[in-house]
Coordinates of C-alpha atoms in Angstrom, one line a residue:
Chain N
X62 CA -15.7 -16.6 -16.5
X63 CA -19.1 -16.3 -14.9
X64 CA -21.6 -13.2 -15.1
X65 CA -22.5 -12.7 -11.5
X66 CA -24.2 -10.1 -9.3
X67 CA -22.2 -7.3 -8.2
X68 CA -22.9 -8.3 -4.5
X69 CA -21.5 -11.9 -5.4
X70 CA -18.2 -10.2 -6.2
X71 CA -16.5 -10.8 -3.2
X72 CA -13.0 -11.2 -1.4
X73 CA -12.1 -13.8 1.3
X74 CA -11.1 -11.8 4.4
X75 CA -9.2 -14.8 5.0
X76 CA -6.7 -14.5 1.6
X77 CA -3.0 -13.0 2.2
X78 CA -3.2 -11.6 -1.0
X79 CA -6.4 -9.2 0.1
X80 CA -4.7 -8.7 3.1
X81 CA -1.4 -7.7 1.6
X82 CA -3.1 -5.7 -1.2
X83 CA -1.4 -8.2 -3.6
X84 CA -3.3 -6.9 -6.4
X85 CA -3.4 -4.5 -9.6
X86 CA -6.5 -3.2 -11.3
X87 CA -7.5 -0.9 -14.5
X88 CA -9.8 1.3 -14.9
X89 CA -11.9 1.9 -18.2
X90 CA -14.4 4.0 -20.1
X91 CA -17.0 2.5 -22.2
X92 CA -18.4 4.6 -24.9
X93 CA -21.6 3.5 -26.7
X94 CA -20.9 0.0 -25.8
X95 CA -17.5 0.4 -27.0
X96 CA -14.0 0.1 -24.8
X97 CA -11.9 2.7 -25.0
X98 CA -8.5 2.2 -25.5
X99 CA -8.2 -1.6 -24.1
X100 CA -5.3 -2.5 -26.0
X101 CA -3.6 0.0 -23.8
X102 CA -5.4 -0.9 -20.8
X103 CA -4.5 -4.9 -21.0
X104 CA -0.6 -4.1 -21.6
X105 CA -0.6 -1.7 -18.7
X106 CA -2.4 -4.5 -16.7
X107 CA 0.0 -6.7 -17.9
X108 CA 3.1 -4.1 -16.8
X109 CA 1.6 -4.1 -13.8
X110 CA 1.3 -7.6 -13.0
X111 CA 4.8 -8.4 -14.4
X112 CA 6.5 -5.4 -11.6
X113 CA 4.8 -7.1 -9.2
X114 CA 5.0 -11.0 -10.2
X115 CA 1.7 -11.3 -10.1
X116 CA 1.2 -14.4 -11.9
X117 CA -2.3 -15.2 -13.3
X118 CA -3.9 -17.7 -15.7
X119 CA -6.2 -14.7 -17.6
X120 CA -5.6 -13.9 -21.5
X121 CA -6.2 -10.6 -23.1
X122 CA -8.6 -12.6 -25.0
X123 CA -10.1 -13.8 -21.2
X124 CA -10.7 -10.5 -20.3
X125 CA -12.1 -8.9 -23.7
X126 CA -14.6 -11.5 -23.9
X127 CA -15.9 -11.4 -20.3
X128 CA -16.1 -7.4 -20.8
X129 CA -18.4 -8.2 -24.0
X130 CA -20.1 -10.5 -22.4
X131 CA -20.8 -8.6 -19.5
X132 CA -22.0 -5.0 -22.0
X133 CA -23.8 -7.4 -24.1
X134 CA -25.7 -8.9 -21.1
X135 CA -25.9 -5.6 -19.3
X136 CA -26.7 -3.8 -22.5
X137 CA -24.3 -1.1 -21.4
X138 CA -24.1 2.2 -23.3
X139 CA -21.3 4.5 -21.2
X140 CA -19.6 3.4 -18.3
X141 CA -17.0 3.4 -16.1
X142 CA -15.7 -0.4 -15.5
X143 CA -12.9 -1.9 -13.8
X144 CA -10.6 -4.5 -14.6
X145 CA -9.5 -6.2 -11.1
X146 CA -6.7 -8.9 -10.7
X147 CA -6.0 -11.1 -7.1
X148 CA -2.7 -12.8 -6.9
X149 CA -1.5 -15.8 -5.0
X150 CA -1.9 -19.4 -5.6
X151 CA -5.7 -19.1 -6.9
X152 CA -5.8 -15.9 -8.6
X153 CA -9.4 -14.3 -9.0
X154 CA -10.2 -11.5 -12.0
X155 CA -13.4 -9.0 -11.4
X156 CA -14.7 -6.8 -14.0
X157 CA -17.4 -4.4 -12.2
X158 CA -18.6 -1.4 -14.0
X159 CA -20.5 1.9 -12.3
X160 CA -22.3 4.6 -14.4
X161 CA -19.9 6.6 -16.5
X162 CA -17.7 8.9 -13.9
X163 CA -18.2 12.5 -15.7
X164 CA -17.4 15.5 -13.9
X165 CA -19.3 19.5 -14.9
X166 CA -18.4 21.6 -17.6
X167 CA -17.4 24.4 -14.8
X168 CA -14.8 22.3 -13.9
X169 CA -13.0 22.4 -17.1
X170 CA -14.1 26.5 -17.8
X171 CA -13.3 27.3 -14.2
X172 CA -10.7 24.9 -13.9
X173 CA -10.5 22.6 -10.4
X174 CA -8.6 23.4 -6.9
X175 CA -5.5 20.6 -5.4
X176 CA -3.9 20.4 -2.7
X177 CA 0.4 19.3 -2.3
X178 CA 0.7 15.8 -0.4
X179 CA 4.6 15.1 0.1
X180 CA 5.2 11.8 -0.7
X181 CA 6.0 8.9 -2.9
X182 CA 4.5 5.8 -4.2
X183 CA 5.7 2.6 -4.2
X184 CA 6.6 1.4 -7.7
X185 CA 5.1 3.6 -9.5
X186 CA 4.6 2.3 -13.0
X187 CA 2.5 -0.3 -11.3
X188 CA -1.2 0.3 -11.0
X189 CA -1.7 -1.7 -7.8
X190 CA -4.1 -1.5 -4.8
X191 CA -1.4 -0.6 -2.2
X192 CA -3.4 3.1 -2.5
X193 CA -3.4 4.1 1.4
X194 CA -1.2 7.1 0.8
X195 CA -3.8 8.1 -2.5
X196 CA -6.5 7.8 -0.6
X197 CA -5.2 9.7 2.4
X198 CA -3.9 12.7 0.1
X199 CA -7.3 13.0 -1.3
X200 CA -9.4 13.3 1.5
X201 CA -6.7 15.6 2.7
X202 CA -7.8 17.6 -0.3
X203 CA -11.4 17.0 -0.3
X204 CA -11.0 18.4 3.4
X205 CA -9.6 21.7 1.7
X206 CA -12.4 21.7 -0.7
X207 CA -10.1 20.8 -3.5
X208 CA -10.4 18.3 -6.3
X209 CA -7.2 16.6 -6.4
X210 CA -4.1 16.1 -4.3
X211 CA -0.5 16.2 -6.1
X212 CA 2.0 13.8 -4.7
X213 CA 5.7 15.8 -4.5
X214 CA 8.8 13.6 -3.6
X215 CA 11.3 14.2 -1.6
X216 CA 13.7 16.5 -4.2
X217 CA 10.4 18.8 -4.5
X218 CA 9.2 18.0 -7.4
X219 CA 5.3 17.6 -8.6
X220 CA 4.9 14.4 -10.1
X221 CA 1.1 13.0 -10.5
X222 CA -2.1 13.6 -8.1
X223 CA -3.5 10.4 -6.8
X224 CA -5.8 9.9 -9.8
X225 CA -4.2 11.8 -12.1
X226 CA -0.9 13.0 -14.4
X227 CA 0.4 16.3 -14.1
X228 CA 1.7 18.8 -16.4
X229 CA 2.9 22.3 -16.2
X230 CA 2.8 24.5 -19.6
X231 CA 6.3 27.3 -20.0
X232 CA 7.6 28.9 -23.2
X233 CA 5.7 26.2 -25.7
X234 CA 6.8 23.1 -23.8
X235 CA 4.9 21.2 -21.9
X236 CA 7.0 19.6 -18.7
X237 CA 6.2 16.5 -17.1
X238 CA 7.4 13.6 -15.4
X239 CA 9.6 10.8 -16.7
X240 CA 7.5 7.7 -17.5
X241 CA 9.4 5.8 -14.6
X242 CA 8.7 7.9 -11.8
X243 CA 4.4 7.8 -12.5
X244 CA 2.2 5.8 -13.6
X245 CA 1.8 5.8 -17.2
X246 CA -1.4 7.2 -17.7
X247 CA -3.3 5.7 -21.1
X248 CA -5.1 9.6 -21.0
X249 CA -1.6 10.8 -21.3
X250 CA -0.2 8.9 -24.0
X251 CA -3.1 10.6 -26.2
X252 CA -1.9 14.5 -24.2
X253 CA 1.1 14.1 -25.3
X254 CA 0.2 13.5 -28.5
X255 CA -2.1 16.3 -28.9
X256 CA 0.3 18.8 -27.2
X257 CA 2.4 17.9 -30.0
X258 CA -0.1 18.4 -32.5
X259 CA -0.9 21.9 -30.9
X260 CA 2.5 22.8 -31.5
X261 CA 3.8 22.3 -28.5
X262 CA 7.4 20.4 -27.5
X263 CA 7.1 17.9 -24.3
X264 CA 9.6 17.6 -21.7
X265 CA 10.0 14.9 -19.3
X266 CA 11.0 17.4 -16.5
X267 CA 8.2 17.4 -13.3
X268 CA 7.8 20.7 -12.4
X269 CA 8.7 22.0 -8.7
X270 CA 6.1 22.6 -6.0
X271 CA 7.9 25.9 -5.1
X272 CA 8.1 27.2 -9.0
X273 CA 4.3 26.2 -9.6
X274 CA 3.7 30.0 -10.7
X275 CA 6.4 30.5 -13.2
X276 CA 4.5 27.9 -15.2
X277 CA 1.8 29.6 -17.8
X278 CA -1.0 26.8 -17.0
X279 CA -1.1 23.7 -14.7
X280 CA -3.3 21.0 -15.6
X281 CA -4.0 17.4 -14.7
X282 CA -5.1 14.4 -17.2
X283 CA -7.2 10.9 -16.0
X284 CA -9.1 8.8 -18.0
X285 CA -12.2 10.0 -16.5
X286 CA -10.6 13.8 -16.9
X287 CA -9.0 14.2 -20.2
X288 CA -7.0 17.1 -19.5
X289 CA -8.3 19.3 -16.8
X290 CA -7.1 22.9 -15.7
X291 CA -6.3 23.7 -12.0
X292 CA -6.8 26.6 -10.9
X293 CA -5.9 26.9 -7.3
X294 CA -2.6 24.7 -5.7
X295 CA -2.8 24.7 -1.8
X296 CA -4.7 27.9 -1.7
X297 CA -2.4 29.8 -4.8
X298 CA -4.0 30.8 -7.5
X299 CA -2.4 29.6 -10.7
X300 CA -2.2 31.4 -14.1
X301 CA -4.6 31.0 -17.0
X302 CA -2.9 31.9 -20.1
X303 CA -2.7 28.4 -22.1
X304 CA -6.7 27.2 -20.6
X305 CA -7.6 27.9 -23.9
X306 CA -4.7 24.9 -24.8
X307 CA -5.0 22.6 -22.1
X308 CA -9.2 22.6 -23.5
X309 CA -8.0 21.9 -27.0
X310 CA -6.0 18.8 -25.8
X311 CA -9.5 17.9 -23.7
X312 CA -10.9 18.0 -26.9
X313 CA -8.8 15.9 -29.2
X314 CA -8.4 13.5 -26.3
X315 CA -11.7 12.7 -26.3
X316 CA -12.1 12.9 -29.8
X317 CA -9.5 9.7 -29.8
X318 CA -11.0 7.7 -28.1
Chain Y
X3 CA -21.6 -8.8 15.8
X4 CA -22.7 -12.0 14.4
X5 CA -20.8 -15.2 14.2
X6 CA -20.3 -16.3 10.7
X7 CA -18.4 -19.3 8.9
X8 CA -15.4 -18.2 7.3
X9 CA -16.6 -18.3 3.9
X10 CA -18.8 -15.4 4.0
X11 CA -16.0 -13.2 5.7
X12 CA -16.0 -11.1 2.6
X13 CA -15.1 -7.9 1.0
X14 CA -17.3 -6.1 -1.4
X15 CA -14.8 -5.9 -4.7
X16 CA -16.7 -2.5 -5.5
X17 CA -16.1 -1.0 -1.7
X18 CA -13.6 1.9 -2.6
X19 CA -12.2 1.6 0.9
X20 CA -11.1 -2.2 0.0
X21 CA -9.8 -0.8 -3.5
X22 CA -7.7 1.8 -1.8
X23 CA -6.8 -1.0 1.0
X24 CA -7.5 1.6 3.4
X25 CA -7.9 -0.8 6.3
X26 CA -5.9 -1.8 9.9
X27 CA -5.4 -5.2 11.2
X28 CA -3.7 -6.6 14.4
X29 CA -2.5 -10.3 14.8
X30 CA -2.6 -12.0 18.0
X31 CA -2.0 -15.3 19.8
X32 CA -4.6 -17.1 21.7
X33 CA -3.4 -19.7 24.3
X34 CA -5.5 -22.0 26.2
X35 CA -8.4 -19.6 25.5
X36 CA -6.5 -16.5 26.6
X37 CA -5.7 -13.9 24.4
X38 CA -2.1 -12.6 24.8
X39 CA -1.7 -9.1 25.1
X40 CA -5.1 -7.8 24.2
X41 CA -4.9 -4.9 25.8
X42 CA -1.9 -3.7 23.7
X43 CA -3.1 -5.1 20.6
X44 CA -6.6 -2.9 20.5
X45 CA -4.7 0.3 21.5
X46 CA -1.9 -0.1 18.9
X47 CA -5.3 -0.8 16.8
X48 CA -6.6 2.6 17.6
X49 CA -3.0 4.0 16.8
X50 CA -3.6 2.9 13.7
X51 CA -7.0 3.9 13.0
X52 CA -6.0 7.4 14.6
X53 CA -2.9 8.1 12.0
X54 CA -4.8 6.9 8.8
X55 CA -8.2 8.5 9.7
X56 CA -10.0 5.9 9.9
X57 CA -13.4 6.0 12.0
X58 CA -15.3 3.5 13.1
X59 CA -18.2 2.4 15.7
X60 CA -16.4 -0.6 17.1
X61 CA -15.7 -0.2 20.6
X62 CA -13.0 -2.2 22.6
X63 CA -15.7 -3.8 24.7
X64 CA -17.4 -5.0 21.4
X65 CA -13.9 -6.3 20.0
X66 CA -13.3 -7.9 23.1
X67 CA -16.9 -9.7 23.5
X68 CA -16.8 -10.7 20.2
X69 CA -13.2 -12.4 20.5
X70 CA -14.7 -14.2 23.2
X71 CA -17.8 -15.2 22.1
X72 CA -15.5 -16.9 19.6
X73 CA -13.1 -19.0 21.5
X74 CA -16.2 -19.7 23.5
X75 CA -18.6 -21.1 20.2
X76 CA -15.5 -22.7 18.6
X77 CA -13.9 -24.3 21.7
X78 CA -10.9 -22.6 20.6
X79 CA -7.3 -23.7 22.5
X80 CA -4.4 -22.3 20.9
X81 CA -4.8 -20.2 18.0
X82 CA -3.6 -16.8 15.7
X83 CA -6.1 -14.5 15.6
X84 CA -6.5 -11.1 13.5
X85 CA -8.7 -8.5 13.9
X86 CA -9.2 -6.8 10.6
X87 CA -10.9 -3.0 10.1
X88 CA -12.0 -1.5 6.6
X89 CA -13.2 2.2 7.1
X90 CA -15.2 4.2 5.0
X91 CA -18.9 5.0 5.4
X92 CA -19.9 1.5 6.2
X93 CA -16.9 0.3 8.5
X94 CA -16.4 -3.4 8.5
X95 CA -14.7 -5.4 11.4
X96 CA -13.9 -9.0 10.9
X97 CA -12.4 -11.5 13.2
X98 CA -10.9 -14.4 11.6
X99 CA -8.5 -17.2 13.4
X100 CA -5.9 -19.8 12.2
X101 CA -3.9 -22.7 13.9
X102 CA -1.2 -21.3 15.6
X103 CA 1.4 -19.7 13.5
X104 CA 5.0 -21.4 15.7
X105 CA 8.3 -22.4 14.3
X106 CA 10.4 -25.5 14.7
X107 CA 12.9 -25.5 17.3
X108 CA 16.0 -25.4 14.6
X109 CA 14.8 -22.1 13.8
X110 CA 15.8 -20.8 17.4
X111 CA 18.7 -23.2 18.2
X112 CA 20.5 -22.3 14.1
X113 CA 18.6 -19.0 13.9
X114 CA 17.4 -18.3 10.0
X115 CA 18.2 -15.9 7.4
X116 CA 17.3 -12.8 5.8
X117 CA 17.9 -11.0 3.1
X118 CA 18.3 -6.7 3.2
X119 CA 15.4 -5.0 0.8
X120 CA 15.9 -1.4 0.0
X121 CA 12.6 0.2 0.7
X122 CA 10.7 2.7 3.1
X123 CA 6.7 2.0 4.8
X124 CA 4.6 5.0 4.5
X125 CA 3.6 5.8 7.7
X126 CA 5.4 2.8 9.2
X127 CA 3.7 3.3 13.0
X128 CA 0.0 2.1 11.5
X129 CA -0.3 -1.6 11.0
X130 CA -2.7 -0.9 7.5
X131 CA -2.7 -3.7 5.0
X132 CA -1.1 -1.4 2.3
X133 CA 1.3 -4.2 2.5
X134 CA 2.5 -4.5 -1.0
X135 CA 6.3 -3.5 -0.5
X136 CA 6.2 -6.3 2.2
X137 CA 4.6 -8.7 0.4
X138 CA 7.1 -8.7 -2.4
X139 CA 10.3 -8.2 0.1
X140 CA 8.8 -11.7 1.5
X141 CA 8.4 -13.0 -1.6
X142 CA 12.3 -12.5 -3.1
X143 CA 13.3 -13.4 0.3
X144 CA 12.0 -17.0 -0.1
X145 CA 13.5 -17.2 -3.7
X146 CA 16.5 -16.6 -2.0
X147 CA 15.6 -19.5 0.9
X148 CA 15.5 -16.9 3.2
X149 CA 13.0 -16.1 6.0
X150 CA 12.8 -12.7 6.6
X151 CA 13.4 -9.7 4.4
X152 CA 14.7 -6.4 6.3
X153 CA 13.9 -3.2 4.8
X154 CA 17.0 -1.0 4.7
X155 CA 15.8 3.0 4.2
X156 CA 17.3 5.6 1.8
X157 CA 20.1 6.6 5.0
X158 CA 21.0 2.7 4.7
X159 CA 19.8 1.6 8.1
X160 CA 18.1 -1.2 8.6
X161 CA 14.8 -0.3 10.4
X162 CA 12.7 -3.2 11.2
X163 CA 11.9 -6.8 8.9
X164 CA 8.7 -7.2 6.9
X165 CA 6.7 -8.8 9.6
X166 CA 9.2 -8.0 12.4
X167 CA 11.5 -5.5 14.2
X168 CA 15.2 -5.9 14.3
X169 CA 17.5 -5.2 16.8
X170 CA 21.4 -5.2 16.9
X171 CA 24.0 -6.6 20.2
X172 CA 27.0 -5.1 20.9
X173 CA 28.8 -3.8 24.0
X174 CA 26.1 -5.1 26.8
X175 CA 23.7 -2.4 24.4
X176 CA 20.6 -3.6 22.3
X177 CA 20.1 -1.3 19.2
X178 CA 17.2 -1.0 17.0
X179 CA 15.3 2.2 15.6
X180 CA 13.2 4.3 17.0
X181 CA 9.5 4.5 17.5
X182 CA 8.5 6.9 15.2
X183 CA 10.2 5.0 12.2
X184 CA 8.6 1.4 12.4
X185 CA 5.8 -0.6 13.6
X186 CA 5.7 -0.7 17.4
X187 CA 5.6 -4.2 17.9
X188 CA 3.8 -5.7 20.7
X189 CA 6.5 -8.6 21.2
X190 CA 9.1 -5.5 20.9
X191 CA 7.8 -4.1 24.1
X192 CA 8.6 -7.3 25.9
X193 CA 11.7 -7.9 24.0
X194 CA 12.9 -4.3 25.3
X195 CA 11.9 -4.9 28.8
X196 CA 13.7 -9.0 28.7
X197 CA 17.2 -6.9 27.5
X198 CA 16.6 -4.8 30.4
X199 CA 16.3 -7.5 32.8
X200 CA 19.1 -9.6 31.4
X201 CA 21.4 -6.0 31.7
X202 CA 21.5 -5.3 28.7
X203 CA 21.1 -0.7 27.8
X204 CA 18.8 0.0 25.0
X205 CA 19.7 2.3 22.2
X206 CA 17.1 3.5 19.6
X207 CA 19.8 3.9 16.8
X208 CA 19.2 1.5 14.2
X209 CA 22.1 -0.8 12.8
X210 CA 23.7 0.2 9.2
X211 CA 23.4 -2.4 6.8
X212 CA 27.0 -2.5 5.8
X213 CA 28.1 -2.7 9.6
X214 CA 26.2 -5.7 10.7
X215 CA 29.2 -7.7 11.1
X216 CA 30.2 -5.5 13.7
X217 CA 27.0 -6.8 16.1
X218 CA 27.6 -9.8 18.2
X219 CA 24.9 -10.9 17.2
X220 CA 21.6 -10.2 15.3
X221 CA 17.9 -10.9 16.2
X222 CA 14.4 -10.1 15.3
X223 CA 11.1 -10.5 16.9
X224 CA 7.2 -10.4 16.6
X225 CA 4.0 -12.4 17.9
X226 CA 4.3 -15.5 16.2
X227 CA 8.2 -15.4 16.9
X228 CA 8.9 -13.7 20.1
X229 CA 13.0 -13.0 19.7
X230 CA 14.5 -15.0 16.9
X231 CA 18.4 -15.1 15.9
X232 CA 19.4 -14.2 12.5
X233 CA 22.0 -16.8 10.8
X234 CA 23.1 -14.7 7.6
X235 CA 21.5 -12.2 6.1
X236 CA 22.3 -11.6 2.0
X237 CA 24.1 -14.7 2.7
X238 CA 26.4 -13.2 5.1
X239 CA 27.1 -15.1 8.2
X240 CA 26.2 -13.2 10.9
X241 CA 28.3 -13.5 14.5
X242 CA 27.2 -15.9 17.1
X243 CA 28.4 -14.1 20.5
X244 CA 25.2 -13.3 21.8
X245 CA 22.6 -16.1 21.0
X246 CA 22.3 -17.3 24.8
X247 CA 20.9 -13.9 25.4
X248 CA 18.3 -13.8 22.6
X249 CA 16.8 -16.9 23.4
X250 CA 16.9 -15.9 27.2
X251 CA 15.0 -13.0 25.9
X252 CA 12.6 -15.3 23.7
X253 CA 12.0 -17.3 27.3
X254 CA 11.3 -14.1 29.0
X255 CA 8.8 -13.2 26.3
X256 CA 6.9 -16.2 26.0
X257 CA 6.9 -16.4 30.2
X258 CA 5.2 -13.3 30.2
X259 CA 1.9 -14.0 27.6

């Protein structure tokens, strides 16, 4: 692998396989030079290449080395970088990286607005750049001055924003949805586990769009998020009582990493 | 618009509106230096620009002068075309061409076969290259030596073919779905108005795909195909009854480019 300039990365027009969005992608935070959580980040690559059958000649050892390569070269403290597979008969891997993507303390003490987008992705547990319906949902929201959109499906029920997990927080359990209808966030892996060190249980039940308010908190989780509160769902205010929690998790999430 | 060599038609890896494949294309034929059906092509174009939000500053006119500057500089006879639009804040428009995508004659005269893929477009009417679902329909089709792949929706109706509409025959009626639920094909326009010529009633009711036996016969169509039979599809044989009429209609449609 080659260290080139960003405006050398580029995509033939000309490729079916940019033109059919035959392609999956992680993205990645880099702490002090370090990666965080790439173990998790190359198996969920790898998930998402093997829903697909996208079929590439990279190794895990491949990529690691081209992102050392490239901090080492770079001298990169904290980023945000991007692993980027093409498929097809000459498959092509990008590793790009942008300043780390941090958003303001207000949004975790005041908590952030989203909007409801009804519908659903196509395979879900695959991390893939067929993202039209993401992108539209979000400027949908940014339009409605909110943060993030949350994708409901057809039975009415909240499963992920178009960056993000979702959870809803009832009676010490936190509900969310089962790992096959999202995309298996690596930020939530480490939620989960630090609702269940705060004491919480964890149910793999996506709350309903229409029940929103019976919940006790709503929050969402990203990589570049952690957990973040919501405080606002198309316009409805939500309820506050377990911010204090959904912060804690922030916390030990980021302490993890 | 400048006339570049096809090499350095490229997309910017870091462009979040390639990431998010939020982008429209339209494929068209060019014969003898004429471009079939332009007219249609740019305004299903701005269909599709108008129901994914997608702005941009390129005009028809410019579209049009461009194509032509083209065939003009490359001496081009016969050829596929595609016009190909990424949005965002720095819109890009590419023109790229191909030899002419055609078929062997067996393909008309023994039809070919599909296979049925259970799965639904988002927003079906906007030709976007959020084309992953297709791309993988396509792909098991061919493992299964198969041409096509129909997508069958959640009511089990078979809407329309990856890169194709479908249409049913029987009793003197053509059926196939309606509008709203697939790509409005250019070729399907023409297709419509040859089974009204040859007396045939149109019926926007889609087939079933466990009452496909019941057609007298099966077809499909698009730019590079005009009307083409279908032999078997999920290895099925399909009835035979009414494959004069389909490739009268293929005639019609090719007469009137």
């Amino acid at each position: 692998m080659d260290i080139i300039r960003e405006d050398e990365a580029v995509l033939p027009v000309v490729s079916r396989e940019v033109q059919y969005s035959f392609s999956v992608y992680e993205a990645l935070r880099i702490i002090g030079g370090h990666v965080v959580h790439l173990d998790d980040h190359l198996h969920r690559l790898a998930v998402s290449c093997r829903d697909i059958g996208l079929v590439h000649p990279f190794s895990d050892h491949d990529i690691e080395d081209s992102l050392d390569r490239l901090i080492a070269a770079d001298s990169i403290g904290d980023a945000t970088a991007r692993i980027f597979i093409v498929g097809g008969p000459s498959p092509l891997l990008f590793i790009t990286y942008a300043d780390l993507l941090t958003y303001p303390d207000s949004y975790y003490s005041d908590g952030v607005k989203a909007t409801l987008y009804h519908g659903e992705r196509f395979m879900p547990e695959a991390k893939t750049s067929n993202l039209l319906m993401q992108y539209i949902a979000l400027e949908d929201a940014r339009k409605h001055g909110a943060f993030e959109a949350l994708l409901v499906d057809r039975n009415g029920f909240v499963l992920e924003g178009t960056r993000s997990n979702f959870y809803g927080i009832k009676d010490g359990t936190v509900y969310t949805a089962p790992d096959d209808k999202v995309l298996n966030g690596i930020t939530r892996i480490s939620v989960i586990k630090a609702a269940t060190e705060l004491g919480f249980r964890v149910a793999y039940e996506p709350p309903r769009f229409d029940e929103l308010l019976s919940y006790e908190s709503v929050f969402i989780s990203a990589t570049s998020m952690a957990a973040m509160p919501l405080s606002h769902i198309d316009g409805k205010e939500m309820r506050k009582e377990r911010w204090k929690e959904v912060l804690d998790m922030m916390r030990l999430v980021r302490k993890w990493e």
